[in-house]
Short mmCIF file of C-alpha atoms and ligand atoms in Angstrom, two decimals:
data_model
loop_
_atom_site.label_atom_id
_atom_site.label_comp_id
_atom_site.label_asym_id
_atom_site.label_seq_id
_atom_site.Cartn_x
_atom_site.Cartn_y
_atom_site.Cartn_z
CA MET J 1 203.58 6.73 -34.99
CA ARG J 2 203.06 2.43 -35.34
CA ASN J 3 205.75 1.19 -33.05
CA ASP J 4 205.93 -2.75 -31.82
CA HIS J 5 207.53 -2.19 -28.02
CA ILE J 6 203.66 0.17 -26.56
CA LYS J 7 201.91 -1.67 -25.84
CA THR J 8 198.87 -0.02 -24.49
CA ASP J 9 198.37 3.56 -23.35
CA LEU J 10 200.32 5.93 -21.80
CA PRO J 11 200.14 6.02 -19.03
CA GLY J 12 199.13 2.46 -18.83
CA PRO J 13 197.11 1.67 -16.08
CA LYS J 14 199.34 0.40 -13.41
CA ALA J 15 201.55 3.44 -13.96
CA ARG J 16 198.57 5.56 -13.51
CA ALA J 17 197.88 3.90 -10.08
CA MET J 18 200.87 3.89 -9.24
CA ILE J 19 200.92 8.02 -9.77
CA ALA J 20 197.72 8.85 -8.29
CA ARG J 21 199.41 6.67 -4.92
CA ASP J 22 202.76 9.01 -5.58
CA THR J 23 200.65 12.13 -5.95
CA GLU J 24 199.79 11.72 -1.95
CA VAL J 25 202.66 11.16 -0.69
CA ILE J 26 205.85 12.29 -2.73
CA SER J 27 206.58 15.52 -3.12
CA PRO J 28 205.29 17.94 -6.17
CA SER J 29 208.34 19.31 -6.44
CA TYR J 30 210.20 17.23 -9.09
CA PRO J 31 209.99 18.65 -12.21
CA ARG J 32 208.83 15.53 -13.80
CA ASP J 33 208.31 16.78 -18.11
CA TYR J 34 205.08 13.19 -18.05
CA PRO J 35 204.23 10.02 -16.52
CA PHE J 36 207.06 7.51 -17.09
CA VAL J 37 206.75 4.51 -14.36
CA MET J 38 210.02 2.67 -14.09
CA SER J 39 209.98 -1.54 -14.20
CA HIS J 40 213.04 -1.97 -14.96
CA GLY J 41 215.96 -1.66 -17.48
CA ARG J 42 219.19 -3.00 -19.02
CA GLY J 43 222.21 -0.98 -21.26
CA THR J 44 219.74 1.93 -23.20
CA GLU J 45 216.60 -0.56 -23.11
CA VAL J 46 213.95 0.39 -20.01
CA TRP J 47 210.52 -0.86 -19.76
CA ASP J 48 207.48 0.63 -17.70
CA VAL J 49 205.52 -0.86 -15.63
CA ASP J 50 203.01 -1.28 -18.16
CA GLY J 51 205.61 -3.70 -20.01
CA ASN J 52 206.20 -1.14 -22.41
CA ARG J 53 209.29 -1.10 -24.14
CA PHE J 54 211.75 3.03 -24.50
CA LEU J 55 214.48 3.83 -25.52
CA ASP J 56 216.41 5.84 -22.84
CA PHE J 57 218.16 8.95 -24.43
CA ALA J 58 217.88 10.76 -21.11
CA ALA J 59 219.56 8.35 -19.48
CA GLY J 60 218.69 9.81 -15.20
CA ILE J 61 219.73 13.04 -16.74
CA ALA J 62 223.30 11.39 -17.81
CA VAL J 63 223.65 9.40 -14.60
CA CYS J 64 224.28 5.84 -16.06
CA ALA J 65 227.13 6.00 -17.91
CA THR J 66 227.24 2.58 -17.80
CA GLY J 67 223.35 1.83 -19.24
CA HIS J 68 221.02 0.39 -16.47
CA ALA J 69 222.01 -2.81 -14.89
CA HIS J 70 225.74 -3.19 -16.34
CA PRO J 71 226.76 -6.53 -14.95
CA ARG J 72 230.11 -5.31 -14.01
CA VAL J 73 228.57 -2.48 -11.77
CA VAL J 74 225.98 -4.80 -10.86
CA GLU J 75 228.58 -7.64 -9.49
CA ALA J 76 230.54 -4.65 -8.38
CA VAL J 77 227.97 -3.27 -5.60
CA GLN J 78 227.31 -6.81 -5.06
CA ASN J 79 230.41 -7.84 -3.54
CA ALA J 80 230.85 -4.89 -2.16
CA ALA J 81 227.36 -5.33 -0.73
CA GLY J 82 228.08 -8.96 0.97
CA LYS J 83 230.85 -6.88 2.83
CA PHE J 84 230.01 -3.80 4.92
CA LEU J 85 227.17 -1.55 3.94
CA HIS J 86 229.15 1.11 5.95
CA ILE J 87 231.35 2.13 8.00
CA SER J 88 231.62 6.32 7.04
CA SER J 89 234.45 8.17 6.67
CA ASP J 90 235.75 8.20 9.65
CA TYR J 91 237.76 5.26 8.81
CA TRP J 92 239.28 3.47 5.60
CA HIS J 93 238.34 0.56 3.54
CA GLU J 94 239.41 -0.28 -0.30
CA GLU J 95 236.94 1.16 -2.60
CA MET J 96 237.61 4.08 -0.80
CA VAL J 97 241.20 4.39 -1.85
CA GLY J 98 240.81 2.67 -4.48
CA LEU J 99 238.30 4.88 -5.70
CA GLY J 100 240.78 8.20 -4.85
CA GLU J 101 243.36 6.11 -7.13
CA ARG J 102 240.97 5.99 -9.97
CA ILE J 103 239.99 9.74 -10.43
CA ALA J 104 244.41 10.90 -9.11
CA ARG J 105 245.18 8.98 -12.82
CA PHE J 106 242.35 10.29 -14.68
CA ALA J 107 242.40 13.68 -13.33
CA PRO J 108 242.81 16.78 -15.70
CA MET J 109 245.00 18.71 -13.55
CA GLY J 110 248.32 18.23 -15.16
CA GLU J 111 249.38 17.81 -11.49
CA PRO J 112 248.88 14.60 -8.53
CA ALA J 113 245.23 15.00 -7.15
CA MET J 114 243.33 14.12 -4.50
CA SER J 115 239.31 13.85 -3.88
CA PHE J 116 236.71 14.66 -0.52
CA LEU J 117 233.20 11.83 -1.23
CA CYS J 118 230.86 13.04 -1.24
CA GLN J 119 226.66 11.55 -2.48
CA SER J 120 225.61 14.24 -5.33
CA GLY J 121 226.29 17.42 -7.68
CA THR J 122 225.02 20.10 -5.10
CA GLU J 123 227.75 17.90 -2.16
CA ALA J 124 230.75 18.89 -4.71
CA VAL J 125 229.67 21.75 -5.54
CA GLU J 126 229.36 22.70 -1.34
CA GLY J 127 232.87 20.81 -0.78
CA ALA J 128 234.54 22.23 -3.72
CA LEU J 129 233.36 26.01 -3.07
CA LYS J 130 234.29 25.72 0.61
CA LEU J 131 237.55 24.42 -0.20
CA ALA J 132 238.22 27.70 -2.35
CA ARG J 133 237.00 30.32 0.77
CA TYR J 134 239.75 27.49 3.27
CA VAL J 135 241.86 28.31 0.75
CA THR J 136 242.18 31.82 -0.80
CA ARG J 137 240.12 33.09 2.52
CA ARG J 138 238.35 35.30 -0.49
CA PRO J 139 234.89 35.89 -0.19
CA ARG J 140 233.78 36.34 -3.10
CA PHE J 141 233.31 34.09 -6.28
CA ILE J 142 232.12 34.15 -10.56
CA GLY J 143 229.59 32.60 -12.01
CA PHE J 144 227.76 31.43 -14.52
CA LEU J 145 224.07 32.89 -16.79
CA GLY J 146 222.07 29.62 -17.49
CA GLY J 147 224.40 27.52 -14.72
CA PHE J 148 222.76 24.33 -12.89
CA HIS J 149 225.42 23.59 -9.74
CA GLY J 150 222.12 22.02 -7.20
CA ARG J 151 220.01 23.27 -5.13
CA THR J 152 221.82 23.77 -1.58
CA MET J 153 221.98 26.96 -0.49
CA GLY J 154 225.54 27.51 -1.78
CA SER J 155 225.69 26.09 -4.70
CA LEU J 156 222.26 27.23 -5.94
CA SER J 157 223.27 31.28 -5.54
CA PHE J 158 224.82 30.12 -8.22
CA THR J 159 221.78 28.02 -10.52
CA SER J 160 220.61 29.86 -12.83
CA SER J 161 219.00 27.54 -15.90
CA LYS J 162 215.55 28.64 -14.49
CA TYR J 163 214.63 31.65 -12.33
CA THR J 164 211.80 28.84 -10.76
CA GLN J 165 215.42 27.27 -8.31
CA GLN J 166 215.65 30.56 -7.30
CA LEU J 167 212.47 32.08 -6.80
CA GLY J 168 211.52 31.91 -3.07
CA PHE J 169 214.78 31.06 -1.54
CA ALA J 170 216.53 34.34 -1.10
CA PRO J 171 218.83 35.15 0.29
CA THR J 172 220.92 32.10 -1.13
CA MET J 173 224.95 33.15 0.27
CA PRO J 174 226.56 36.33 -0.90
CA GLY J 175 229.32 36.99 -3.38
CA VAL J 176 228.09 35.50 -6.07
CA THR J 177 228.43 37.00 -9.31
CA HIS J 178 226.47 36.04 -12.59
CA VAL J 179 228.59 37.06 -15.94
CA PRO J 180 226.68 35.26 -19.66
CA TYR J 181 228.00 32.29 -20.71
CA PRO J 182 229.15 32.55 -24.36
CA ASN J 183 226.71 31.95 -27.11
CA PRO J 184 227.50 32.47 -30.60
CA TYR J 185 223.70 30.72 -31.07
CA ARG J 186 221.93 33.58 -29.31
CA PRO J 187 224.70 36.09 -29.27
CA LEU J 188 224.07 39.24 -26.26
CA PHE J 189 227.47 41.02 -27.63
CA ALA J 190 228.20 42.44 -30.21
CA GLY J 191 231.52 41.40 -32.35
CA ALA J 192 231.62 37.47 -33.64
CA ASP J 193 234.22 36.49 -30.98
CA GLN J 194 231.58 36.08 -27.18
CA GLY J 195 234.33 34.47 -25.35
CA GLN J 196 236.40 36.91 -25.60
CA ALA J 197 233.37 39.42 -25.32
CA VAL J 198 232.64 37.79 -22.55
CA LEU J 199 236.69 37.74 -20.83
CA ASP J 200 236.78 41.50 -21.85
CA TYR J 201 233.01 41.48 -19.53
CA ILE J 202 234.68 39.99 -17.00
CA ARG J 203 237.51 42.19 -16.72
CA LEU J 204 235.03 45.66 -16.60
CA LEU J 205 233.14 43.89 -13.72
CA PHE J 206 237.21 43.25 -11.57
CA ASP J 207 237.55 47.09 -13.02
CA ARG J 208 234.15 48.65 -11.24
CA SER J 209 232.41 46.28 -8.36
CA VAL J 210 234.24 43.12 -8.46
CA PRO J 211 237.71 43.77 -6.99
CA ALA J 212 239.74 40.04 -8.27
CA THR J 213 241.64 40.23 -5.59
CA GLU J 214 238.63 39.20 -3.56
CA VAL J 215 237.43 36.24 -5.65
CA ALA J 216 238.32 33.48 -4.61
CA ALA J 217 237.60 31.38 -7.87
CA ILE J 218 235.48 30.83 -10.66
CA LEU J 219 232.58 28.04 -11.88
CA VAL J 220 232.10 27.08 -14.32
CA GLU J 221 230.90 24.54 -16.64
CA PRO J 222 232.82 23.65 -19.77
CA ILE J 223 229.90 22.54 -21.18
CA GLN J 224 226.79 24.12 -20.05
CA GLY J 225 224.39 21.62 -19.27
CA GLU J 226 221.17 22.38 -17.69
CA GLY J 227 221.71 25.91 -19.34
CA GLY J 228 221.48 24.71 -22.92
CA TYR J 229 224.34 22.07 -23.69
CA LEU J 230 226.26 25.02 -25.22
CA VAL J 231 229.67 24.20 -26.85
CA PRO J 232 231.91 27.83 -25.83
CA PRO J 233 233.63 29.44 -27.84
CA GLU J 234 237.60 27.86 -28.62
CA GLY J 235 239.85 29.93 -26.39
CA PHE J 236 237.52 31.30 -23.77
CA LEU J 237 238.41 27.96 -21.50
CA ALA J 238 241.88 28.98 -21.50
CA GLY J 239 240.88 32.35 -21.87
CA VAL J 240 239.27 32.07 -18.46
CA ARG J 241 242.14 29.99 -16.66
CA SER J 242 244.98 33.15 -18.42
CA LEU J 243 241.91 35.61 -15.78
CA CYS J 244 242.50 33.34 -12.93
CA ASP J 245 246.37 33.03 -13.08
CA GLU J 246 246.44 36.49 -13.67
CA HIS J 247 244.51 37.45 -10.40
CA GLY J 248 245.11 34.41 -8.10
CA ILE J 249 242.20 33.16 -8.65
CA LEU J 250 240.82 28.89 -8.23
CA LEU J 251 239.55 27.45 -11.71
CA ILE J 252 236.52 25.43 -10.64
CA PHE J 253 235.13 23.97 -13.25
CA ASP J 254 231.71 21.60 -12.75
CA GLU J 255 232.39 18.31 -14.65
CA VAL J 256 228.66 16.99 -12.88
CA GLN J 257 227.24 16.62 -16.26
CA SER J 258 230.49 16.24 -18.18
CA GLY J 259 232.52 14.42 -16.31
CA VAL J 260 233.47 10.86 -16.71
CA GLY J 261 234.00 10.35 -20.45
CA ARG J 262 230.33 11.79 -21.59
CA THR J 263 232.17 13.78 -24.63
CA GLY J 264 234.13 11.33 -25.08
CA LYS J 265 237.18 12.37 -23.36
CA MET J 266 237.19 11.11 -19.04
CA PHE J 267 237.10 15.00 -18.68
CA ALA J 268 235.22 17.89 -20.76
CA CYS J 269 238.22 20.10 -20.45
CA GLU J 270 239.98 17.90 -22.14
CA HIS J 271 239.04 18.95 -25.43
CA TRP J 272 240.21 22.12 -24.89
CA GLY J 273 243.12 20.94 -22.52
CA VAL J 274 242.27 23.16 -20.15
CA ALA J 275 242.57 22.40 -16.79
CA PRO J 276 240.97 23.72 -12.87
CA ASP J 277 242.37 24.15 -9.98
CA ILE J 278 238.67 22.07 -8.56
CA MET J 279 236.70 19.66 -10.65
CA THR J 280 233.60 18.63 -9.50
CA LEU J 281 231.77 14.78 -10.20
CA ALA J 282 228.61 12.59 -9.24
CA LYS J 283 226.76 11.45 -12.00
CA GLY J 284 227.61 9.37 -14.54
CA LEU J 285 230.53 8.67 -11.99
CA GLY J 286 228.38 6.72 -9.96
CA SER J 287 226.25 4.60 -12.62
CA GLY J 288 223.43 5.50 -10.78
CA LEU J 289 224.62 4.97 -6.77
CA PRO J 290 225.18 8.24 -4.71
CA ILE J 291 228.35 9.82 -5.02
CA GLY J 292 229.85 12.83 -5.75
CA ALA J 293 233.46 14.41 -5.26
CA VAL J 294 235.08 17.78 -4.72
CA VAL J 295 238.64 16.58 -7.19
CA ALA J 296 241.52 19.27 -6.00
CA LYS J 297 245.38 19.44 -7.04
CA ARG J 298 247.31 17.76 -4.22
CA THR J 299 248.49 21.45 -2.92
CA LEU J 300 244.90 22.53 -1.96
CA MET J 301 243.00 19.74 -0.57
CA SER J 302 246.33 19.05 1.47
CA GLN J 303 245.36 23.06 2.60
CA TRP J 304 241.88 21.15 4.65
CA LYS J 305 242.97 21.23 8.40
CA ARG J 306 241.36 17.75 9.70
CA GLY J 307 237.68 18.25 10.57
CA ALA J 308 237.94 21.16 8.01
CA HIS J 309 235.36 19.30 5.67
CA GLY J 310 233.76 15.58 6.14
CA ASN J 311 230.45 14.03 6.06
CA THR J 312 228.93 10.78 7.36
CA TYR J 313 228.44 8.99 3.87
CA GLY J 314 231.86 10.13 2.08
CA GLY J 315 233.22 7.00 0.69
CA ASN J 316 230.18 5.15 1.03
CA PRO J 317 231.69 1.52 0.44
CA ILE J 318 228.91 0.48 -2.60
CA SER J 319 228.97 3.59 -4.47
CA CYS J 320 232.46 3.08 -4.15
CA ALA J 321 232.63 -0.31 -6.10
CA ALA J 322 229.98 1.38 -8.60
CA ALA J 323 232.31 3.99 -9.67
CA ASN J 324 235.26 2.24 -8.84
CA ALA J 325 233.06 -0.46 -11.71
CA THR J 326 232.01 2.59 -14.14
CA ILE J 327 235.61 4.37 -14.30
CA ASP J 328 237.39 0.83 -15.87
CA LEU J 329 234.25 0.57 -17.84
CA VAL J 330 234.59 4.10 -19.10
CA ALA J 331 238.75 4.21 -19.60
CA GLY J 332 238.67 0.85 -21.14
CA GLY J 333 236.26 1.42 -23.86
CA PHE J 334 233.05 3.18 -23.71
CA ALA J 335 234.35 6.80 -23.65
CA GLU J 336 235.70 6.10 -26.80
CA ASN J 337 232.25 4.67 -28.15
CA ALA J 338 230.50 7.94 -27.31
CA ASN J 339 232.38 9.72 -29.19
CA ALA J 340 231.82 7.28 -32.03
CA VAL J 341 228.54 6.61 -31.13
CA GLY J 342 227.95 10.58 -30.54
CA ALA J 343 229.91 11.49 -33.69
CA HIS J 344 227.07 9.15 -35.71
CA PHE J 345 224.42 10.93 -33.84
CA MET J 346 225.89 14.75 -34.59
CA GLN J 347 225.58 13.58 -38.04
CA ARG J 348 222.13 11.75 -38.92
CA LEU J 349 220.71 14.92 -35.96
CA GLY J 350 222.04 17.10 -39.08
CA GLU J 351 220.61 15.00 -42.47
CA LEU J 352 217.15 15.35 -40.00
CA ARG J 353 217.72 19.61 -39.24
CA LYS J 354 218.00 19.51 -42.84
CA ASP J 355 214.19 18.30 -43.61
CA PHE J 356 213.28 20.07 -40.69
CA PRO J 357 213.30 24.10 -40.20
CA CYS J 358 212.17 24.41 -36.58
CA ILE J 359 215.71 22.94 -35.88
CA GLY J 360 218.07 25.71 -35.22
CA GLU J 361 221.51 23.88 -34.36
CA VAL J 362 222.55 20.91 -33.14
CA ARG J 363 225.64 21.23 -30.56
CA GLY J 364 227.49 19.62 -28.12
CA LYS J 365 230.57 16.82 -27.87
CA GLY J 366 230.78 13.04 -27.43
CA LEU J 367 227.05 12.05 -26.51
CA MET J 368 226.51 15.07 -24.52
CA ILE J 369 223.94 16.30 -28.03
CA GLY J 370 221.67 19.49 -27.47
CA MET J 371 218.76 19.66 -30.96
CA GLU J 372 217.76 23.30 -30.15
CA LEU J 373 214.21 24.18 -32.04
CA VAL J 374 212.96 26.79 -33.41
CA GLU J 375 209.82 29.50 -34.40
CA ASP J 376 210.50 29.10 -38.40
CA ASP J 377 211.83 32.21 -38.72
CA ALA J 378 215.57 33.94 -39.07
CA ALA J 379 215.70 35.37 -35.69
CA ARG J 380 215.58 31.97 -33.86
CA THR J 381 212.69 32.95 -31.21
CA PRO J 382 212.26 29.60 -28.85
CA ALA J 383 209.65 26.93 -30.11
CA ARG J 384 208.77 26.77 -26.10
CA LYS J 385 205.87 24.89 -26.80
CA LEU J 386 206.85 22.96 -29.63
CA CYS J 387 209.72 21.75 -27.39
CA ASP J 388 207.67 20.25 -24.81
CA ALA J 389 205.14 18.30 -27.42
CA LEU J 390 207.89 16.55 -28.62
CA ILE J 391 208.70 15.43 -25.77
CA THR J 392 206.31 14.36 -24.86
CA ARG J 393 205.15 13.01 -28.53
CA ALA J 394 208.57 10.92 -27.95
CA TRP J 395 207.68 9.16 -25.25
CA LEU J 396 204.21 8.15 -26.70
CA ASN J 397 206.56 6.25 -29.00
CA GLY J 398 209.26 5.12 -26.83
CA LEU J 399 211.81 7.67 -26.16
CA LEU J 400 211.72 8.86 -23.72
CA LEU J 401 214.05 12.56 -24.00
CA LEU J 402 214.29 14.88 -21.43
CA PRO J 403 214.70 18.84 -21.81
CA CYS J 404 217.10 22.32 -21.40
CA GLY J 405 217.18 25.13 -22.00
CA VAL J 406 214.62 27.26 -22.96
CA SER J 407 213.50 25.33 -26.27
CA THR J 408 216.61 22.65 -26.60
CA ILE J 409 216.86 18.51 -26.33
CA ARG J 410 219.39 17.30 -25.02
CA PHE J 411 220.09 13.91 -25.95
CA MET J 412 222.81 11.79 -23.01
CA PRO J 413 222.35 8.44 -23.17
CA PRO J 414 223.57 5.70 -21.53
CA LEU J 415 227.55 5.32 -23.51
CA ASN J 416 227.42 2.03 -24.43
CA VAL J 417 224.24 3.44 -26.55
CA THR J 418 225.06 1.18 -30.27
CA THR J 419 224.70 2.50 -33.86
CA ALA J 420 221.71 0.52 -34.56
CA GLN J 421 220.05 2.90 -30.91
CA VAL J 422 220.93 5.95 -31.87
CA ASP J 423 219.19 5.30 -35.33
CA GLU J 424 215.61 3.44 -33.72
CA ALA J 425 215.96 7.23 -32.05
CA VAL J 426 216.50 9.08 -34.74
CA GLY J 427 213.14 6.81 -36.40
CA LEU J 428 211.59 7.98 -32.85
CA LEU J 429 212.29 11.24 -33.23
CA ARG J 430 211.66 12.17 -36.95
CA GLY J 431 208.03 10.24 -36.15
CA SER J 432 206.54 12.32 -33.38
CA LEU J 433 208.71 15.68 -35.03
CA GLU J 434 206.07 14.97 -37.93
CA GLU J 435 203.49 14.05 -35.35
CA VAL J 436 203.82 17.36 -33.25
CA LEU J 437 203.77 19.19 -36.58
CA ALA J 438 200.60 18.16 -37.60
CA ALA J 439 198.80 19.20 -35.27
CA PRO J 440 199.74 22.83 -34.53
CA VAL J 441 201.14 23.07 -30.67
CA SER J 442 198.45 25.79 -28.63
C1 PLP K 501 226.87 20.12 -13.83
C2 PLP K 501 226.15 20.45 -12.64
N1 PLP K 501 226.09 20.50 -11.50
C3 PLP K 501 225.87 19.49 -10.39
C4 PLP K 501 224.12 19.29 -10.60
C5 PLP K 501 223.49 19.22 -8.84
O1 PLP K 501 224.17 17.49 -8.90
P1 PLP K 501 222.90 16.82 -8.56
O2 PLP K 501 221.52 16.74 -9.03
O3 PLP K 501 223.33 15.48 -7.93
O4 PLP K 501 222.69 17.67 -6.73
C6 PLP K 501 224.08 19.38 -11.78
C7 PLP K 501 223.03 18.33 -11.23
O5 PLP K 501 221.83 17.85 -12.73
C8 PLP K 501 224.76 19.50 -13.00
O6 PLP K 501 224.05 19.38 -14.07
#
């Protein structure tokens, strides 16, 4: 496919040289899909070290919420860095308290909320699990198959979007029971309401093997991310909420990927009007600066005694400054943009689907959109190789994408992406699809 933005063979000579150095000294465990070597970025555009320009519809795995190097975020970071780089969470400062206030203002709990600040999604999940155990003094948890919550031992016990994440690391934390995440496109249960079927299954577990009185919390992504960008059926999250209320179980929403405007609302759970007791944030919160947060009802988090949980870098001023600027931008219009441009994007992908039977389904909310690829059959057989080939081909044509689930391409561009950029990306996607389908995938 001709593309004026791609000027060298890919990877280009400088990229190849960098990758050769990397191979000697950097862990091979990172699940890298194609050899893009970053030079710099602005908004939704990124350039590699050989001067090739790409549209970034992966946004650093849904992290660059405000696009690359947004001037207001850069300015906030520079200002904070000019004052001090670190003081530790043992002390107080404006950026940290200001972030707690901002999060509390938007928190979907329906009552006052508090935050524990950390550096990543996995730490936020660890903190949420610890808080749930601490306040309930119950040992067990329910998680969902296909869920992704991080890779440290507690969060890893729930992570199950690919078996390779757990392979070689057992035993993980005991007390975690997985149940299926409802997937109407690939139903596991009989009947039309997959959400209700999962709720019934949890009730069955409570009757037979997992005493509800021992369950501290149910941990669930309001839209399942790494597991395939699955949007739950209507009524499912409300049903989980009722189940929790019935049994004194805490509800933890992992909004690490879906939060901070990604779905067109500040938090994905707001699409269904269901409030968690505890919520985890990271990724988009800092526009790329490392930050995570455990957000909980004040009635819960205030029970943590001094020293019960802590860290060195929590509330780091640079990350907090980035997060404060990010929240202001997201609340000031980027979430709305995600909603409007996301609707346009869904429509464009819907049109593409009419021309390509291998696109089985397009689903999502805002700018958290999944495109499921299938073999050309009625059984909706996942087209894994096609998915991999398309992602590589799109990169060669100047579009950065990432997969999720079994054979889903996920689109998670910056929240300030324009309709013109979406149209350009859809054009690149169409051309890439034509190319991979013309050359049979082995
Ligand atoms: C929903 C969810 N939770 C937690 C995590 C873990 O975040 P991190 O990679 O920052 O540890 C991720 C990362 O993809 C995620 O998508």
